[in-house]
Amino acid sequence: VRRFVIVGQKATAHPDFSLDDLPATSGRLDVLLRCVQTALLVSHGLRRDAMVYLVLLGGPSAPRTIRIDGRSAEYVRPDERSIAGLARKLLAAAIDEPGFVLLAHGMSVARGGLDAVLADLAQMGAFTPYVLEEGAADLREASLDLGNPVFFLGDHLGFDPSTRARLAEIGATPLGVGPVSVHADDVVAIVWNELDRRDAANERPSYRPD
Ligand SMILES: C[S@@+](CC[C@H](N)C(=O)[O-])C[C@H]1O[C@@H](n2cnc3c(N)ncnc32)[C@H](O)[C@@H]1O
């Protein structure tokens, strides 16, 4: 399973945002929702071997993390408004238990941020962490774990110092995707493109269209 973790420094963990003006009312949750689309959707299908975590560090209910598992996800559509509507429903749920609570097909929410993600990843077995950073060694030249990689990305503000320190602590390998700082969802697309190419070279289909 290929996992993407997007850390939203200001993205709201509270459902009180407007679907009509997402960027101005949600701490730029729209940036993270576009990453969901890029991480999970292909033309006419959903990548079943993908999982995405949105770490929401903004707003009165923070921190919370939304997890969407491509293996069982449904109703992920390629329009931002519908994904925002899903996120709003997920964030409105009361979460009393520790860890990720399954609320809909493939969609879970945890109280907690990066530490909740790291605990969840550890429970799922071995994984290889990578941190996407401008100026880091090129993804194209890197040797990659194609089985269980986890790619950590920042939002429009990049990473805060404590997230960067925690990622260094777990030994995340820095990777770059070229000389220009691009939007987080474009980074996800570039990473997937590299994985798709390596899968094709290995004659391994990277997703099962449905
Ligand atoms: C829009 S960028 C962040 C820009 C922010 N102003 C900053 O200075 O960090 C969002 C995220 O995408 C990733 N990213 C953007 N361009 C990248 C590149 N060329 N190589 C690797 N990661 C990149 C990083 O994880 C970054 O935190």
Short mmCIF file of C-alpha atoms and ligand atoms in Angstrom, two decimals:
data_model
loop_
_atom_site.label_atom_id
_atom_site.label_comp_id
_atom_site.label_asym_id
_atom_site.label_seq_id
_atom_site.Cartn_x
_atom_site.Cartn_y
_atom_site.Cartn_z
CA VAL A 1 0.00 0.00 0.00
CA ARG A 2 1.27 3.44 -0.89
CA ARG A 3 0.45 6.03 1.75
CA PHE A 4 0.45 9.82 1.62
CA VAL A 5 0.34 11.99 4.74
CA ILE A 6 -0.40 15.68 4.24
CA VAL A 7 0.13 17.92 7.22
CA GLY A 8 -2.14 20.97 7.23
CA GLN A 9 -0.80 23.54 9.67
CA LYS A 10 -3.96 25.64 9.56
CA ALA A 11 -6.44 23.26 7.90
CA THR A 12 -9.51 23.09 10.08
CA ALA A 13 -10.41 20.05 12.15
CA HIS A 14 -13.87 21.57 12.77
CA PRO A 15 -16.84 21.02 10.42
CA ASP A 16 -17.93 24.63 10.52
CA PHE A 17 -16.65 25.75 7.11
CA SER A 18 -18.44 26.89 3.98
CA LEU A 19 -18.59 24.67 0.91
CA ASP A 20 -19.09 27.86 -1.10
CA ASP A 21 -15.85 29.42 0.08
CA LEU A 22 -13.59 26.62 1.17
CA PRO A 23 -10.21 28.42 0.88
CA ALA A 24 -11.26 31.36 3.04
CA THR A 25 -13.23 29.45 5.69
CA SER A 26 -11.30 26.21 6.23
CA GLY A 27 -7.66 27.18 6.80
CA ARG A 28 -6.96 25.95 3.25
CA LEU A 29 -8.44 22.50 3.74
CA ASP A 30 -8.95 22.69 -0.05
CA VAL A 31 -5.20 22.14 -0.50
CA LEU A 32 -5.45 18.85 1.40
CA LEU A 33 -8.65 17.73 -0.35
CA ARG A 34 -7.00 18.12 -3.73
CA CYS A 35 -4.31 15.76 -2.46
CA VAL A 36 -7.01 13.19 -1.66
CA GLN A 37 -8.18 13.31 -5.26
CA THR A 38 -4.68 12.97 -6.65
CA ALA A 39 -3.68 10.23 -4.23
CA LEU A 40 -6.76 8.08 -4.82
CA LEU A 41 -8.28 8.80 -8.21
CA VAL A 42 -7.22 7.84 -11.68
CA SER A 43 -9.17 8.30 -14.88
CA HIS A 44 -12.35 6.26 -14.34
CA GLY A 45 -11.17 4.52 -11.22
CA LEU A 46 -9.85 4.49 -7.71
CA ARG A 47 -6.41 3.31 -6.69
CA ARG A 48 -7.10 0.41 -4.34
CA ASP A 49 -3.49 0.27 -3.16
CA ALA A 50 -3.47 3.84 -1.84
CA MET A 51 -4.21 5.43 1.48
CA VAL A 52 -4.21 9.07 2.45
CA TYR A 53 -4.03 10.83 5.81
CA LEU A 54 -4.97 14.47 6.28
CA VAL A 55 -3.47 15.88 9.46
CA LEU A 56 -5.62 18.85 10.49
CA LEU A 57 -3.89 21.16 12.94
CA GLY A 58 -6.20 24.19 12.68
CA GLY A 59 -9.50 25.26 14.26
CA PRO A 60 -11.11 24.56 17.64
CA SER A 61 -11.23 20.71 17.40
CA ALA A 62 -7.58 20.28 16.37
CA PRO A 63 -5.69 18.10 16.12
CA ARG A 64 -7.68 15.55 14.13
CA THR A 65 -6.68 13.29 11.28
CA ILE A 66 -8.85 11.95 8.47
CA ARG A 67 -7.76 8.64 6.96
CA ILE A 68 -9.12 7.40 3.64
CA ASP A 69 -8.30 3.85 2.65
CA GLY A 70 -8.48 3.17 -1.08
CA ARG A 71 -9.12 -0.53 -0.45
CA SER A 72 -12.63 0.13 0.77
CA ALA A 73 -13.35 3.79 -0.03
CA GLU A 74 -16.54 4.71 -1.84
CA TYR A 75 -18.05 7.97 -3.02
CA VAL A 76 -14.69 9.65 -3.62
CA ARG A 77 -15.53 11.81 -6.61
CA PRO A 78 -13.31 14.06 -8.69
CA ASP A 79 -14.98 17.28 -7.62
CA GLU A 80 -13.69 19.23 -4.68
CA ARG A 81 -17.09 20.21 -3.33
CA SER A 82 -18.23 16.63 -2.89
CA ILE A 83 -15.01 15.65 -1.09
CA ALA A 84 -15.35 18.75 1.09
CA GLY A 85 -18.90 17.63 1.94
CA LEU A 86 -17.55 14.20 2.94
CA ALA A 87 -14.86 15.81 5.10
CA ARG A 88 -17.46 17.97 6.82
CA LYS A 89 -19.57 14.91 7.72
CA LEU A 90 -16.52 13.05 9.02
CA LEU A 91 -15.41 16.01 11.15
CA ALA A 92 -18.90 16.42 12.63
CA ALA A 93 -18.76 12.95 14.23
CA ALA A 94 -18.01 12.63 17.93
CA ILE A 95 -14.81 10.63 18.39
CA ASP A 96 -14.47 9.25 21.90
CA GLU A 97 -12.24 6.21 21.39
CA PRO A 98 -8.47 6.34 20.89
CA GLY A 99 -7.08 5.62 17.43
CA PHE A 100 -8.88 5.78 14.09
CA VAL A 101 -12.65 5.32 14.21
CA LEU A 102 -14.28 4.01 11.04
CA LEU A 103 -17.19 6.28 10.13
CA ALA A 104 -17.99 5.42 6.51
CA HIS A 105 -16.67 3.15 3.75
CA GLY A 106 -12.89 3.32 4.13
CA MET A 107 -13.08 6.65 5.98
CA SER A 108 -11.90 7.09 9.54
CA VAL A 109 -11.07 9.93 11.88
CA ALA A 110 -8.74 10.05 14.88
CA ARG A 111 -8.32 12.65 17.55
CA GLY A 112 -4.64 13.52 17.25
CA GLY A 113 -2.19 14.58 14.60
CA LEU A 114 1.13 13.19 13.42
CA ASP A 115 1.53 10.95 16.47
CA ALA A 116 -1.85 9.30 15.74
CA VAL A 117 -0.66 8.67 12.17
CA LEU A 118 2.67 7.22 13.28
CA ALA A 119 0.92 4.93 15.80
CA ASP A 120 -1.48 3.76 13.07
CA LEU A 121 1.36 3.11 10.62
CA ALA A 122 3.31 1.17 13.23
CA GLN A 123 0.26 -1.04 13.85
CA MET A 124 0.03 -1.88 10.16
CA GLY A 125 3.57 -3.28 10.01
CA ALA A 126 6.83 -2.24 8.41
CA PHE A 127 6.91 0.89 6.28
CA THR A 128 9.51 3.22 4.80
CA PRO A 129 9.02 6.95 5.50
CA TYR A 130 9.95 9.63 2.97
CA VAL A 131 9.62 13.38 3.42
CA LEU A 132 9.02 15.54 0.36
CA GLU A 133 11.18 18.62 0.61
CA GLU A 134 12.17 21.22 -1.94
CA GLY A 135 15.85 20.83 -2.84
CA ALA A 136 16.20 17.25 -1.56
CA ALA A 137 17.69 14.40 -3.59
CA ASP A 138 15.70 13.64 -6.74
CA LEU A 139 12.94 11.03 -6.49
CA ARG A 140 13.84 9.81 -9.99
CA GLU A 141 17.28 8.73 -8.90
CA ALA A 142 16.25 7.34 -5.50
CA SER A 143 15.88 3.71 -4.62
CA LEU A 144 12.33 3.40 -3.31
CA ASP A 145 10.39 0.92 -1.22
CA LEU A 146 7.62 0.08 -3.71
CA GLY A 147 5.71 -2.08 -1.22
CA ASN A 148 4.95 0.11 1.77
CA PRO A 149 6.28 3.62 1.26
CA VAL A 150 4.81 6.51 3.25
CA PHE A 151 5.24 9.97 1.73
CA PHE A 152 4.91 12.99 4.05
CA LEU A 153 4.05 16.36 2.52
CA GLY A 154 3.51 19.86 3.86
CA ASP A 155 0.69 22.22 2.97
CA HIS A 156 0.91 25.70 1.40
CA LEU A 157 3.04 26.75 4.41
CA GLY A 158 5.45 23.82 4.24
CA PHE A 159 6.33 21.94 7.47
CA ASP A 160 6.37 23.43 10.95
CA PRO A 161 9.59 22.83 12.94
CA SER A 162 8.10 20.20 15.27
CA THR A 163 6.77 18.12 12.35
CA ARG A 164 10.12 18.37 10.60
CA ALA A 165 11.90 17.28 13.80
CA ARG A 166 9.54 14.32 14.31
CA LEU A 167 10.03 13.17 10.72
CA ALA A 168 13.80 13.37 11.13
CA GLU A 169 13.46 11.35 14.35
CA ILE A 170 11.72 8.47 12.54
CA GLY A 171 14.41 8.53 9.86
CA ALA A 172 12.29 9.79 6.97
CA THR A 173 14.39 10.05 3.79
CA PRO A 174 14.14 13.48 2.10
CA LEU A 175 13.07 13.40 -1.54
CA GLY A 176 12.68 16.19 -4.07
CA VAL A 177 10.55 16.26 -7.22
CA GLY A 178 12.45 18.87 -9.19
CA PRO A 179 13.80 22.40 -9.05
CA VAL A 180 10.50 24.24 -8.55
CA SER A 181 8.32 24.41 -5.41
CA VAL A 182 4.97 23.10 -6.66
CA HIS A 183 1.57 22.56 -5.07
CA ALA A 184 1.20 19.60 -2.73
CA ASP A 185 -1.33 17.82 -4.99
CA ASP A 186 1.08 18.14 -7.92
CA VAL A 187 3.78 16.54 -5.77
CA VAL A 188 1.44 13.61 -5.09
CA ALA A 189 0.83 13.27 -8.84
CA ILE A 190 4.57 13.30 -9.58
CA VAL A 191 5.27 10.69 -6.91
CA TRP A 192 2.48 8.46 -8.24
CA ASN A 193 3.77 8.87 -11.77
CA GLU A 194 7.19 7.64 -10.65
CA LEU A 195 5.63 4.68 -8.82
CA ASP A 196 3.45 3.87 -11.85
CA ARG A 197 6.49 3.89 -14.13
CA ARG A 198 8.45 1.62 -11.81
CA ASP A 199 5.44 -0.69 -11.46
CA ALA A 200 5.12 -0.88 -15.23
CA ALA A 201 8.84 -1.63 -15.55
CA ASN A 202 8.35 -4.42 -12.99
CA GLU A 203 5.18 -5.59 -14.76
CA ARG A 204 3.21 -4.93 -11.60
CA PRO A 205 -0.21 -3.30 -12.13
CA SER A 206 -0.39 -0.39 -9.71
CA TYR A 207 -4.14 -0.15 -9.38
CA ARG A 208 -7.30 -2.08 -10.06
CA PRO A 209 -9.78 0.12 -11.88
CA ASP A 210 -13.38 -0.35 -10.81
C1 LIG B 1 3.34 24.40 -1.83
S1 LIG B 1 4.62 23.48 -1.11
C2 LIG B 1 5.10 24.42 0.31
C3 LIG B 1 5.58 25.78 0.02
C4 LIG B 1 5.91 26.55 1.27
N1 LIG B 1 5.75 27.93 0.96
C5 LIG B 1 7.32 26.31 1.77
O1 LIG B 1 8.13 27.20 1.63
O2 LIG B 1 7.62 25.22 2.31
C6 LIG B 1 3.75 22.15 -0.34
C7 LIG B 1 4.57 20.93 -0.06
O3 LIG B 1 4.82 20.23 -1.27
C8 LIG B 1 6.07 19.59 -1.21
N2 LIG B 1 6.89 20.12 -2.31
C9 LIG B 1 6.63 21.19 -3.10
N3 LIG B 1 7.57 21.32 -4.06
C10 LIG B 1 8.43 20.29 -3.89
C11 LIG B 1 9.61 19.85 -4.57
N4 LIG B 1 10.09 20.51 -5.62
N5 LIG B 1 10.22 18.75 -4.11
C12 LIG B 1 9.74 18.06 -3.05
N6 LIG B 1 8.64 18.43 -2.37
C13 LIG B 1 7.99 19.52 -2.78
C14 LIG B 1 6.64 19.85 0.19
O4 LIG B 1 6.28 18.76 1.02
C15 LIG B 1 5.91 21.12 0.59
O5 LIG B 1 5.82 21.26 1.98
#
